[in-house]
Structures are given as structure tokens and as C-alpha cells.
Amino acid sequence: MRPMRPRGSRNRTRPRVIFLHQQQDPHAPRQLRGIGRLAKDTSESRKKMAATAAEPAMRSAHGEGVSIPPLFTTSPPIRDALQTESSMLQDETIEECLPFLAAEGEGHEHHNAHGIPHLYRDRHVKFLHKQLGLLPAMFKAADPSRPWIFYWCLAGLSLLGQDVDSYRAKLIETVRPMQNETGGFAGGFGQTSHLATTYATVLSLALVGGEDVYGVIDRRSMWKWLCSLKQPDGGFQMAVGGEEDVRGAYCAAVLVSLLNIPLELSPDSPARAAGHTDLFSGLAEWVRRCQTYEGGVSAKPGVEAHGAYAFCALGCLSILDSPHRSIPKYFDVPRLVSWLSARQYAPEGGFSGRTNKLVDGCYSHWVGGCWPLIEAALNGPEGPAAQAAADYTPLQADDSLFGRNALIRYILCCGQDLSKRGGMRDKPSKYSDAYHTCYVLSGLSSAQHQWRFVSARADAAVLDGDAWAVSPHIKGEQIFDEEDRVCTTHPVFVIPQHKADACQKYFASKQGF
Ligand code: FPP
Ligand code: K
Ligand code: ZN
């Protein structure tokens, strides 16, 4: 939960940065401890919280003794004295989450021995099936995002262990008219192709799988269209004439890799003007320009770092070459790890998307999903380069780079709608939706499992040459029950590994078009 520092940097003289809302550092110099006491704070709730902190264990509504570490039941001991709109929102969010974290929220009748609610699997399954059906008229603004809804629901259902094959025929029929002759998929018939909707459509098709499904995708026009999006500076526009950002870099890389799209640029690609000859040339160099002074990654060079873009950037680099080569080559990894670590808050346990903003369940994926890629970057393929990881001192008892149990606690306590509605959410005050259900579950999976980068491709150009393996994360205490484990999802493609493999295998047999 504390920001990481590479070993050796500890004794350098530099101003000590205090990250707000982070767990108190027991090694911090004495005068820094309890700095929050300087802040004038007389509210009743805070007194109550201080009193709670002194209690050795919480008692659940059921009278059963449940021990919850004070880290999750009390306000952060280190606080900045400056009050701002952001600090007040943060305080309100802590107040909002504490009862849920302390097993006092609604629906906590059904919690486990650790005071954590079970995963309400059946309700979430029902919620996702419902989102895939006809939606009420108020959803009409979401019409261009329909492929996203397919992806979020099918990916969410897969994570919940559901078979999604039954959606095959319906999906084919629905997405066929969304494909443009000029390449790519739009959000609906007659709309413009967009990299985000194309990415969501192709992942949805891969999720249901099968040759007739893959056959829907016109690879030749997809290639032409991707070439038209490739820019002279190496990046990708989201749509012809649209914005160029790191989502484009990730979506394009995923499409090229899953569909085995030929890399050679068409003669009329705008990128040819800068001498580029293939879809991937200059892309990693463009992505590198998105790492900011904070260490995080922004949508495009020069703007604010955000967790969603960190995932896109790491995912893209992990496609361009094996992550232990591409990530350290283009990013300052210690600074990125420091920034990613600062995304996890206490007492909430979940991640925020950016500095001084609030915890949100969807960052369980956007930030949580960065860790397996960072680990692969640090460790290299299984073993040999594991020494690189020794340069980092794991701060968690279970050797993880992030607080797995803290994240699981946030997800199960705060991220679930335990009412009949079901679904997962940003935070307790927000309604569940398909987007959060997908990404909260994906983050839960990332916290419950250990991905290992098993072997690296011999040549960067062999895009399907990396091997990944996954197993349950077993080190340290397990605070969720086995029945609450979700399925796994590929760390780069965010669909089940066997579905990504099947898709790559099908298209690998296509030479040219
Ligand atoms: C800010 O929202 C959110 C962003 C700046 C990033 C959104 C991007 C994604 C979710 C990634 C898309 C990825 C692909 C693959 C297309 P906010 O201001 O409402 O939230 P915040 O306060 O948490 O930053
Ligand atoms: K948000
Ligand atoms: Zn969110």
C-alpha cells in the first residue's frame, strides 16, 4: 500500500513525499507520524472512528467475533492539513465506505469468517444477462456503445464461470451490420468505425468463439482501415480524423495480434509520410512519450496520468514485444511502480485512477491489471531473470506488489450491489452497471490469481509467441472463501486465455488475406 522505491534510493537526500490517504509508514521519521493530528477536526464521526481504532476486534451485527485490521476501519493517520474540494470529497468517501468495510453495511448478513460478504454470484449473473437483453429507452444515449455492452457482459459472465456460447448466433446477427465496408466496426449500423467499438466487438466475438464467428470479421478491410488510422508520429487515431491516444495504441495492437493482421502499411497510410513501413513502427516510441513526471501514463503526451491509460500502455507494449524487454525499454519502471502503488488507498483498499481522486471499483482492473504485466517486466520469463525482482523489496507479506486482500475487501464489501438488482459498482453510493461489473470482476480475478510469464518469443515479430500461465494466488492469508473465486482472464487481452489462444490459432492459419 505504500509507494515502492527501488532499493538503494532510500538514503538519497530528497524531499520526502507524503502520499495522502496512504497507510502510515512505521519506518517514517517520528515527527512525520500522525501529521494528521495537526488538521483541525472535531467531527463526531472522526471521534467515533478514533474510538473504533482502539478496539481490538469488530463485532458483526450477528455478534460473531470478526477481526478486521484497523487499517480498514479507521481514517488514515497521515493527513494533509490543507482542506480542498478534493480533500473533502475524499473524507466523504471514507465515511461512505467505512461501514461497509467494517461489516456493518446492508446485506452483510451473508459474510464470511473475515467479516467479508460472499460474492453474490447469482445476482451478478442475472444482472449481466439482463443488460444483454432489450434495454429501456433511457439507455438510448448508450446506443453507440452497444459493442461495449456486449463485451462487458460476456467478459463478466465468463469471469463468473458462465458459458456464453448461447449468445453466438445473436451476436453474429447483431454485429454484422455494424461492420463498415471501409473496415472496422461502428457502434451501430450506419455509424463511423471506431477503434474502441472495433476492439469491443472483436473481443466479444472472441469470447463466444467458433469459426463462423471469426468469419464475420473482414480482415482485409480491417487492415486497410488500421493503416488509415496510423499516424506519422507512430500513434493511432481512434477513428479517421479522430483523437490520437494510448487507447488507440492498445486497441490497434490487440486487433493486430488477435487477428494476425499483416504489419505492412498500405501505400496510402498517412504514416508513410514519416517513412514508417509497418503498423507497429514508432508505436512504442509514441507510447513512451505518455509517461508523465508523476511516473504514471497519460492519454497522450503532456496531459494528466490516469490508471486506465497505464493499462493500455502496458498492454500495448506487451504485444509489441515480450514485457520484460518492451516495458523497461520504454518506461521508467520504478517511477511507474511508485505511481501505481500510490493508487491504492487506505482505509478503502481499492484503487483510484489518478492523484487526489477517489477510489473506484473499475480501477481494480485498470490499475489492478497492470500488476501482472509489471511483474512479468520485472521477473522476465519464469526464473532466469528473477533476480531483477530482487532489486525491489516486496512490501506485502505475500510477496505481492499491491495489497491483494485490501483490494478484495474493497471489491466484496463496497463494490457489490447486494440487493436483488445485483451487479458491481464504482462505490457504495453509485448504481451498478455493466462496465463496472466487468472491470471489478476482472480486478477481483487479478487479486485472486498469480499470472506467470512462462516463456518469451524468440523474435518480437512473433506476436503470439509469449506463454503465460496462471494459478490461484496462495501465499499469505486468504480472506475470501473458495466459492467466491472468479475465473481467470488473460493479462493482456482481458478475455479467458483459451479464447484468446483459439482466436489467434484460427487467424494464424490465414496467410495474407
Ligand atoms: C476519467 O474519468 C477517466 C479517464 C480519463 C479514462 C477513461 C478511459 C478508460 C476507462 C479506458 C478505455 C480503454 C480502452 C481499452 C478503450 P473520471 O474523471 O470520471 O474519473 P476519475 O475521477 O476516477 O479520474
Ligand atoms: K471515476
Ligand atoms: Zn469507475
Coordinates of C-alpha atoms and ligand atoms in Angstrom, one line a residue:
M1 CA 0.0 0.0 0.0
R2 CA 3.0 2.3 0.3
P3 CA 4.7 3.7 -2.7
M4 CA 7.6 1.5 -3.7
R5 CA 11.2 2.7 -4.0
P6 CA 13.9 0.8 -5.7
R7 CA 16.4 -0.4 -3.2
G8 CA 19.4 2.0 -2.9
S9 CA 17.3 5.1 -3.4
R10 CA 16.5 5.2 0.3
N11 CA 19.5 7.1 1.5
R12 CA 19.5 9.7 -1.1
T13 CA 18.7 13.2 0.2
R14 CA 15.5 14.4 -1.4
P15 CA 12.3 15.8 -0.1
R16 CA 10.2 13.1 1.4
V17 CA 6.9 12.8 -0.4
I18 CA 3.9 12.1 1.8
F19 CA 1.2 10.4 -0.1
L20 CA -2.2 11.3 1.2
H21 CA -4.5 8.7 2.5
Q22 CA -1.8 6.0 2.5
Q23 CA -1.1 3.6 5.2
Q24 CA 1.1 5.1 7.9
D25 CA 4.7 4.1 7.3
P26 CA 6.0 2.6 10.6
H27 CA 9.6 3.4 9.5
A28 CA 8.8 7.1 8.9
P29 CA 10.7 9.6 11.0
R30 CA 8.9 10.2 14.2
Q31 CA 8.0 13.9 13.5
L32 CA 6.1 12.8 10.4
R33 CA 3.9 10.3 12.2
G34 CA 0.4 11.4 13.0
I35 CA 0.8 14.5 11.0
G36 CA -2.9 14.4 10.5
R37 CA -3.4 15.4 14.1
L38 CA -2.4 18.9 13.0
A39 CA -5.5 19.1 11.0
K40 CA -8.4 20.7 12.9
D41 CA -11.0 18.0 13.0
T42 CA -13.7 17.9 15.6
S43 CA -16.4 16.0 13.8
E44 CA -18.3 13.4 15.8
S45 CA -17.7 10.7 13.2
R46 CA -14.0 11.2 13.4
K47 CA -14.1 10.8 17.2
K48 CA -16.1 7.7 16.7
M49 CA -13.6 6.4 14.3
A50 CA -10.7 7.1 16.7
A51 CA -12.6 5.1 19.4
T52 CA -13.2 2.2 17.0
A53 CA -9.4 2.2 16.2
A54 CA -8.7 1.3 19.8
E55 CA -11.0 -1.7 19.7
P56 CA -9.0 -4.9 19.1
A57 CA -11.8 -6.5 17.1
M58 CA -15.1 -5.6 15.5
R59 CA -18.3 -7.4 16.2
S60 CA -20.6 -8.1 13.4
A61 CA -24.3 -7.5 13.5
H62 CA -24.6 -11.1 14.3
G63 CA -22.5 -11.0 17.4
E64 CA -19.9 -13.3 15.9
G65 CA -16.3 -12.1 16.7
V66 CA -14.8 -10.8 13.4
S67 CA -11.4 -9.3 13.5
I68 CA -10.8 -6.6 10.9
P69 CA -7.5 -4.8 10.8
P70 CA -7.8 -1.2 12.0
L71 CA -6.2 -0.1 8.7
F72 CA -9.7 -0.7 7.2
T73 CA -11.9 0.6 10.0
T74 CA -10.2 3.9 10.8
S75 CA -9.3 7.2 9.0
P76 CA -5.8 7.5 7.7
P77 CA -3.3 8.6 10.3
I78 CA -1.4 10.8 7.9
R79 CA -3.3 13.7 6.6
D80 CA -2.5 16.9 4.8
A81 CA -3.8 19.9 6.8
L82 CA -4.9 21.7 3.7
Q83 CA -8.6 21.4 3.1
T84 CA -9.7 21.5 -0.6
E85 CA -12.7 20.3 -2.5
S86 CA -10.8 17.1 -3.3
S87 CA -9.8 16.5 0.4
M88 CA -13.4 17.0 1.4
L89 CA -14.7 14.6 -1.2
Q90 CA -12.0 12.1 -0.1
D91 CA -13.2 12.4 3.5
E92 CA -16.8 11.9 2.5
T93 CA -15.8 8.8 0.5
I94 CA -14.0 7.3 3.5
E95 CA -17.1 7.9 5.6
E96 CA -19.2 6.3 2.9
C97 CA -17.0 3.1 2.8
L98 CA -16.1 2.6 6.4
P99 CA -19.4 1.0 7.5
F100 CA -19.2 -1.4 4.5
L101 CA -15.6 -2.3 5.3
A102 CA -16.5 -2.8 8.9
A103 CA -19.1 -5.4 8.0
E104 CA -22.0 -3.0 9.0
G105 CA -23.4 -2.3 5.6
E106 CA -26.6 -3.7 4.1
G107 CA -26.5 -7.3 3.1
H108 CA -23.7 -8.2 5.4
E109 CA -25.8 -11.0 6.9
H110 CA -24.1 -13.3 4.5
H111 CA -20.5 -12.6 5.3
N112 CA -17.6 -15.0 5.9
A113 CA -15.3 -15.5 8.9
H114 CA -13.3 -12.5 7.9
G115 CA -16.3 -10.2 8.0
I116 CA -16.5 -10.0 4.2
P117 CA -19.6 -10.6 2.2
H118 CA -19.6 -13.5 -0.2
L119 CA -19.6 -12.9 -3.9
Y120 CA -23.3 -12.7 -4.8
R121 CA -22.6 -14.6 -8.0
D122 CA -26.2 -15.5 -9.0
R123 CA -27.4 -11.9 -8.7
H124 CA -24.4 -10.6 -10.8
V125 CA -25.1 -13.3 -13.4
K126 CA -28.7 -12.3 -13.6
F127 CA -27.8 -8.6 -13.8
L128 CA -25.4 -9.2 -16.7
H129 CA -27.9 -11.3 -18.7
K130 CA -30.5 -8.6 -18.2
Q131 CA -28.1 -5.9 -19.6
L132 CA -27.7 -8.1 -22.7
G133 CA -31.4 -8.0 -23.4
L134 CA -33.6 -5.2 -24.5
L135 CA -32.8 -2.1 -22.5
P136 CA -35.2 0.7 -21.5
A137 CA -35.4 3.8 -23.6
M138 CA -33.3 5.8 -21.2
F139 CA -30.3 3.9 -22.4
K140 CA -30.6 5.4 -25.9
A141 CA -27.6 7.6 -25.3
A142 CA -25.6 4.4 -24.9
D143 CA -26.6 3.1 -28.4
P144 CA -23.1 3.8 -30.0
S145 CA -21.6 1.8 -27.1
R146 CA -23.6 -1.3 -27.7
P147 CA -20.4 -3.4 -28.6
W148 CA -19.0 -2.3 -25.2
I149 CA -22.1 -3.6 -23.5
F150 CA -21.7 -7.0 -25.3
Y151 CA -18.0 -7.1 -24.2
W152 CA -18.6 -6.1 -20.6
C153 CA -21.5 -8.6 -20.2
L154 CA -19.8 -11.5 -21.9
A155 CA -16.5 -10.9 -20.2
G156 CA -18.2 -10.5 -16.9
L157 CA -20.3 -13.7 -17.3
S158 CA -17.1 -15.6 -18.3
L159 CA -15.4 -14.4 -15.1
L160 CA -18.4 -15.6 -13.2
G161 CA -18.0 -19.0 -14.7
Q162 CA -20.9 -18.8 -17.1
D163 CA -20.9 -20.4 -20.6
V164 CA -21.5 -17.6 -23.1
D165 CA -21.8 -19.8 -26.2
S166 CA -25.6 -19.4 -26.3
Y167 CA -25.1 -15.8 -27.4
R168 CA -23.2 -16.8 -30.5
A169 CA -26.0 -16.6 -33.1
K170 CA -27.5 -13.4 -31.7
L171 CA -24.1 -11.7 -31.5
I172 CA -23.2 -12.6 -35.2
E173 CA -26.6 -11.2 -36.3
T174 CA -26.2 -8.0 -34.3
V175 CA -22.6 -7.1 -35.1
R176 CA -22.7 -8.0 -38.9
P177 CA -24.4 -4.7 -39.9
M178 CA -22.0 -2.7 -37.6
Q179 CA -19.0 -3.6 -39.8
N180 CA -18.2 -1.0 -42.4
E181 CA -17.0 -1.9 -45.9
T182 CA -14.1 0.5 -45.3
G183 CA -13.1 -1.6 -42.4
G184 CA -13.7 -1.8 -38.6
F185 CA -16.9 -1.9 -36.6
A186 CA -19.0 1.1 -35.6
G187 CA -21.3 1.3 -32.5
G188 CA -24.3 0.7 -34.8
F189 CA -25.5 0.4 -38.4
G190 CA -24.6 3.5 -40.4
Q191 CA -22.2 4.9 -37.8
T192 CA -18.4 5.5 -38.3
S193 CA -15.9 2.8 -37.4
H194 CA -14.1 3.4 -34.2
L195 CA -11.2 1.6 -32.6
A196 CA -13.0 1.3 -29.2
T197 CA -16.1 -0.3 -30.7
T198 CA -14.0 -2.5 -33.0
Y199 CA -11.9 -3.7 -30.1
A200 CA -15.1 -4.4 -28.0
T201 CA -16.7 -6.2 -31.0
V202 CA -13.7 -8.3 -31.8
L203 CA -13.3 -9.3 -28.1
S204 CA -17.0 -10.1 -27.9
L205 CA -16.7 -12.3 -30.9
A206 CA -13.6 -14.0 -29.5
L207 CA -15.5 -14.5 -26.2
V208 CA -18.1 -16.6 -27.8
G209 CA -15.6 -18.1 -30.3
G210 CA -16.1 -20.5 -33.2
E211 CA -15.2 -20.4 -36.8
D212 CA -18.5 -18.9 -38.1
V213 CA -18.0 -16.1 -35.5
Y214 CA -14.4 -15.4 -36.6
G215 CA -15.6 -15.5 -40.2
V216 CA -17.7 -12.3 -39.6
I217 CA -14.5 -10.2 -39.4
D218 CA -13.3 -8.8 -42.7
R219 CA -9.5 -8.8 -42.1
R220 CA -8.6 -7.1 -45.4
S221 CA -10.7 -4.0 -44.8
M222 CA -9.7 -4.1 -41.1
W223 CA -6.0 -3.9 -42.3
K224 CA -6.7 -1.0 -44.7
W225 CA -8.6 0.8 -42.0
L226 CA -5.9 0.4 -39.4
C227 CA -3.4 1.7 -41.9
S228 CA -5.5 4.8 -42.4
L229 CA -5.5 5.4 -38.6
K230 CA -1.7 5.0 -38.2
Q231 CA -0.2 8.5 -37.9
P232 CA 3.2 9.8 -38.9
D233 CA 4.2 10.2 -35.2
G234 CA 3.7 6.4 -34.7
G235 CA 0.4 6.5 -32.8
F236 CA -3.2 5.6 -33.8
Q237 CA -6.2 7.8 -34.2
M238 CA -9.4 6.3 -32.7
A239 CA -11.3 7.0 -35.9
V240 CA -10.4 8.6 -39.2
G241 CA -9.8 12.2 -38.3
G242 CA -10.4 11.5 -34.6
E243 CA -8.3 11.8 -31.5
E244 CA -5.0 10.0 -31.1
D245 CA -4.4 8.5 -27.7
V246 CA -3.0 5.5 -25.9
R247 CA -6.3 3.7 -26.1
G248 CA -5.8 3.6 -29.9
A249 CA -2.3 2.2 -29.4
Y250 CA -3.7 -0.6 -27.2
C251 CA -6.8 -1.4 -29.3
A252 CA -4.8 -1.5 -32.5
A253 CA -2.2 -3.7 -31.0
V254 CA -4.8 -6.1 -29.7
L255 CA -6.6 -6.3 -33.1
V256 CA -3.3 -6.9 -35.0
S257 CA -2.3 -9.6 -32.5
L258 CA -5.6 -11.5 -32.2
L259 CA -6.5 -11.3 -35.9
N260 CA -2.9 -11.8 -37.3
I261 CA -3.3 -8.6 -39.3
P262 CA -0.3 -8.2 -41.8
L263 CA 2.0 -5.4 -40.5
E264 CA 3.0 -3.9 -43.8
L265 CA 1.5 -0.4 -44.2
S266 CA -0.8 0.2 -47.2
P267 CA 0.8 2.7 -49.7
D268 CA -1.8 5.4 -48.8
S269 CA -1.3 5.2 -45.0
P270 CA -0.7 8.7 -43.5
A271 CA 2.2 7.2 -41.5
R272 CA 4.1 6.6 -44.8
A273 CA 4.8 10.3 -44.9
A274 CA 7.2 9.9 -41.9
G275 CA 8.9 6.9 -43.5
H276 CA 7.0 4.2 -41.5
T277 CA 6.6 0.9 -43.3
D278 CA 4.7 -1.1 -40.7
L279 CA 1.8 -0.8 -38.4
F280 CA 3.9 -1.1 -35.3
S281 CA 6.9 1.0 -36.2
G282 CA 7.3 4.0 -33.9
L283 CA 4.4 2.9 -31.8
A284 CA 6.4 2.1 -28.6
E285 CA 8.3 5.4 -29.1
W286 CA 4.9 7.2 -29.2
V287 CA 3.7 5.3 -26.1
R288 CA 6.9 6.2 -24.2
R289 CA 6.0 9.9 -24.6
C290 CA 2.9 9.3 -22.5
Q291 CA 4.8 8.6 -19.2
T292 CA 4.4 11.8 -17.1
Y293 CA 6.5 13.5 -14.5
E294 CA 4.4 11.6 -11.9
G295 CA 5.5 8.3 -13.2
G296 CA 2.0 7.3 -14.5
V297 CA 0.7 7.3 -18.0
S298 CA -1.5 9.8 -19.8
A299 CA -3.9 9.5 -22.7
K300 CA -1.4 11.4 -25.0
P301 CA 1.9 13.2 -24.4
G302 CA 1.6 16.2 -22.0
V303 CA -1.6 15.5 -20.1
E304 CA -2.5 14.0 -16.7
A305 CA -1.6 10.4 -15.8
H306 CA -4.5 8.1 -15.4
G307 CA -4.7 4.4 -14.5
A308 CA -6.8 3.4 -17.5
Y309 CA -4.0 4.6 -19.8
A310 CA -1.4 2.9 -17.7
F311 CA -3.1 -0.4 -18.5
C312 CA -3.5 0.5 -22.2
A313 CA 0.2 1.4 -22.5
L314 CA 1.5 -1.7 -20.7
G315 CA -0.9 -3.9 -22.7
C316 CA 0.3 -2.4 -25.9
L317 CA 4.0 -2.7 -25.0
S318 CA 3.4 -6.4 -24.0
I319 CA 2.1 -7.0 -27.5
L320 CA 4.8 -5.2 -29.4
D321 CA 7.4 -7.4 -27.6
S322 CA 7.7 -9.6 -24.5
P323 CA 7.0 -7.4 -21.5
H324 CA 10.4 -7.9 -19.8
R325 CA 12.0 -6.4 -22.9
S326 CA 9.5 -3.8 -24.0
I327 CA 8.3 -2.3 -20.7
P328 CA 11.7 -1.5 -19.1
K329 CA 13.0 -0.3 -22.5
Y330 CA 10.3 2.4 -22.9
F331 CA 9.2 3.2 -19.3
D332 CA 10.9 4.3 -16.2
V333 CA 9.6 1.3 -14.2
P334 CA 10.5 2.4 -10.7
R335 CA 8.6 5.6 -11.2
L336 CA 5.7 3.8 -12.7
V337 CA 5.6 1.3 -9.9
S338 CA 5.6 4.2 -7.4
W339 CA 2.7 5.9 -9.1
L340 CA 0.7 2.7 -9.4
S341 CA 1.3 1.9 -5.7
A342 CA 0.0 5.3 -4.8
R343 CA -3.3 4.4 -6.4
Q344 CA -4.2 2.0 -3.6
Y345 CA -5.8 3.8 -0.7
A346 CA -6.4 3.0 2.9
P347 CA -8.8 2.5 4.6
E348 CA -10.8 1.9 1.3
G349 CA -8.4 -0.8 0.0
G350 CA -9.4 -0.1 -3.7
F351 CA -7.6 1.9 -6.3
S352 CA -8.1 5.5 -7.6
G353 CA -7.5 6.4 -11.2
R354 CA -5.3 9.5 -10.6
T355 CA -3.7 11.6 -7.9
N356 CA -6.0 13.2 -5.4
K357 CA -9.1 11.5 -6.9
L358 CA -11.4 8.9 -5.4
V359 CA -11.3 5.1 -5.1
D360 CA -13.5 3.5 -7.8
G361 CA -14.1 -0.2 -8.4
C362 CA -13.3 -0.1 -12.1
Y363 CA -9.7 0.7 -11.3
S364 CA -9.5 -2.7 -9.8
H365 CA -8.9 -3.7 -13.4
W366 CA -7.3 -0.6 -15.0
V367 CA -4.7 -0.4 -12.2
G368 CA -5.0 -3.9 -10.7
G369 CA -4.5 -5.3 -14.2
C370 CA -1.1 -3.5 -14.5
W371 CA 0.5 -5.6 -11.8
P372 CA 0.8 -8.9 -13.7
L373 CA 2.4 -7.0 -16.6
I374 CA 4.7 -5.2 -14.3
E375 CA 5.7 -8.5 -12.6
A376 CA 6.4 -10.0 -16.0
A377 CA 8.5 -7.0 -16.8
L378 CA 10.5 -7.3 -13.6
N379 CA 10.8 -11.1 -13.4
G380 CA 11.2 -11.9 -17.1
P381 CA 10.2 -15.4 -18.3
E382 CA 10.0 -17.8 -15.3
G383 CA 13.1 -17.7 -13.1
P384 CA 16.2 -16.7 -15.0
A385 CA 15.8 -13.0 -14.8
A386 CA 14.0 -13.3 -11.5
Q387 CA 17.0 -11.5 -10.0
A388 CA 15.7 -8.2 -11.4
A389 CA 12.8 -8.5 -8.9
A390 CA 15.3 -8.7 -6.1
D391 CA 16.0 -5.1 -6.6
Y392 CA 12.6 -4.4 -5.3
T393 CA 11.7 -5.1 -1.7
P394 CA 8.2 -6.6 -1.6
L395 CA 6.3 -4.7 1.0
Q396 CA 3.5 -7.2 1.3
A397 CA 3.9 -10.3 3.4
D398 CA 2.6 -12.4 0.5
D399 CA 5.3 -11.0 -2.0
S400 CA 2.8 -9.1 -4.0
L401 CA 3.4 -5.6 -5.3
F402 CA 0.0 -4.5 -4.2
G403 CA -2.4 -5.2 -1.3
R404 CA -4.4 -8.1 -2.7
N405 CA -6.5 -8.6 0.4
A406 CA -7.2 -4.9 0.7
L407 CA -8.5 -4.8 -2.9
I408 CA -10.5 -8.0 -2.4
R409 CA -12.0 -6.4 0.7
Y410 CA -13.0 -3.2 -1.2
I411 CA -14.5 -5.2 -4.0
L412 CA -16.6 -7.6 -1.9
C413 CA -17.6 -5.1 0.8
C414 CA -18.0 -1.9 -1.3
G415 CA -18.1 -2.9 -4.9
Q416 CA -21.1 -5.3 -4.9
D417 CA -24.8 -4.3 -5.1
L418 CA -26.0 -6.9 -2.7
S419 CA -29.7 -6.1 -3.3
K420 CA -31.8 -8.0 -5.7
R421 CA -30.5 -5.7 -8.5
G422 CA -27.1 -7.2 -8.4
G423 CA -24.1 -6.1 -10.4
M424 CA -20.9 -4.4 -9.3
R425 CA -20.2 -0.7 -8.9
D426 CA -17.8 2.2 -8.5
K427 CA -18.5 2.7 -4.8
P428 CA -21.5 2.2 -2.4
S429 CA -23.2 5.5 -3.4
K430 CA -23.3 4.5 -7.1
Y431 CA -25.5 2.2 -9.1
S432 CA -24.1 -1.0 -10.5
D433 CA -23.6 -1.1 -14.3
A434 CA -22.2 -3.5 -16.9
Y435 CA -18.9 -1.6 -17.2
H436 CA -18.2 -1.7 -13.5
T437 CA -19.4 -5.3 -13.2
C438 CA -16.9 -6.4 -15.9
Y439 CA -13.9 -4.5 -14.6
V440 CA -14.5 -5.0 -10.9
L441 CA -14.7 -8.8 -11.5
S442 CA -11.6 -8.6 -13.7
G443 CA -9.8 -6.8 -10.9
L444 CA -11.0 -9.4 -8.4
S445 CA -9.6 -12.1 -10.6
S446 CA -6.3 -10.3 -10.8
A447 CA -6.1 -10.1 -7.0
Q448 CA -7.1 -13.8 -6.6
H449 CA -4.6 -15.2 -9.1
Q450 CA -1.0 -15.3 -9.9
W451 CA 0.0 -14.9 -13.5
R452 CA 3.4 -16.1 -14.5
F453 CA 5.2 -15.1 -17.7
V454 CA 6.4 -18.5 -18.7
S455 CA 8.4 -18.1 -21.9
A456 CA 9.2 -15.3 -24.2
R457 CA 9.0 -15.2 -28.0
A458 CA 12.4 -15.5 -29.8
D459 CA 11.5 -12.7 -32.1
A460 CA 9.4 -9.6 -31.3
A461 CA 7.5 -10.0 -34.5
V462 CA 6.1 -13.4 -33.5
L463 CA 3.1 -11.8 -31.7
D464 CA 1.6 -15.0 -30.4
G465 CA 4.9 -16.3 -29.2
D466 CA 4.7 -15.4 -25.5
A467 CA 3.4 -18.0 -23.0
W468 CA 1.5 -17.1 -19.8
A469 CA 0.4 -19.4 -17.0
V470 CA -1.9 -18.8 -14.1
S471 CA -2.6 -20.3 -10.8
P472 CA -4.6 -19.3 -7.7
H473 CA -2.6 -16.9 -5.5
I474 CA -1.9 -18.9 -2.4
K475 CA 0.7 -17.0 -0.4
G476 CA -0.4 -15.4 2.8
E477 CA -3.9 -15.3 4.4
Q478 CA -6.9 -15.9 2.1
I479 CA -9.7 -13.6 3.2
F480 CA -12.3 -14.8 0.7
D481 CA -13.9 -18.3 0.6
E482 CA -13.1 -20.6 -2.3
E483 CA -16.7 -20.4 -3.5
D484 CA -16.0 -16.7 -4.1
R485 CA -13.2 -17.2 -6.5
V486 CA -13.8 -16.0 -10.1
C487 CA -12.3 -17.3 -13.3
T488 CA -9.1 -16.0 -14.9
T489 CA -8.7 -13.6 -17.7
H490 CA -5.7 -13.1 -20.0
P491 CA -3.5 -10.3 -18.6
V492 CA -3.1 -8.6 -22.0
F493 CA -6.3 -9.4 -23.9
V494 CA -8.8 -9.4 -20.9
I495 CA -10.7 -12.5 -22.2
P496 CA -10.2 -16.0 -21.0
Q497 CA -6.8 -17.3 -22.1
H498 CA -8.2 -20.3 -24.1
K499 CA -10.5 -17.9 -26.0
A500 CA -7.5 -15.6 -27.0
D501 CA -5.5 -18.7 -27.9
A502 CA -8.3 -20.1 -30.1
C503 CA -8.7 -16.8 -31.9
Q504 CA -5.0 -16.4 -32.6
K505 CA -4.8 -20.0 -33.7
Y506 CA -7.6 -19.6 -36.2
F507 CA -6.2 -16.5 -37.7
A508 CA -2.6 -17.8 -37.7
S509 CA -3.6 -20.2 -40.5
K510 CA -4.5 -17.2 -42.7
Q511 CA -1.6 -16.2 -44.8
G512 CA -2.1 -12.6 -46.1
F513 CA -5.8 -12.3 -46.5
Ligands
FPP1 C1 -11.7 9.8 -16.0 O1 -13.0 9.7 -15.6 C2 -11.4 8.7 -16.9 C3 -10.4 8.7 -17.8 C4 -9.7 10.0 -18.1 C5 -10.1 7.5 -18.6 C6 -11.2 6.7 -19.2 C7 -10.6 5.6 -20.0 C8 -10.8 4.3 -19.9 C9 -11.8 3.8 -18.9 C10 -10.0 3.3 -20.7 C11 -10.6 3.0 -22.0 C12 -9.8 1.8 -22.5 C13 -10.0 1.3 -23.7 C14 -9.3 0.0 -24.0 C15 -10.7 1.9 -24.8 P1 -13.5 10.5 -14.3 O2 -12.9 11.8 -14.2 O3 -15.0 10.3 -14.3 O4 -12.9 9.5 -13.2 P2 -11.7 9.8 -12.1 O5 -12.2 10.8 -11.2 O6 -11.7 8.4 -11.4 O7 -10.5 10.1 -12.8
K2 K -14.4 7.5 -11.7
ZN3 ZN -15.4 3.6 -12.5

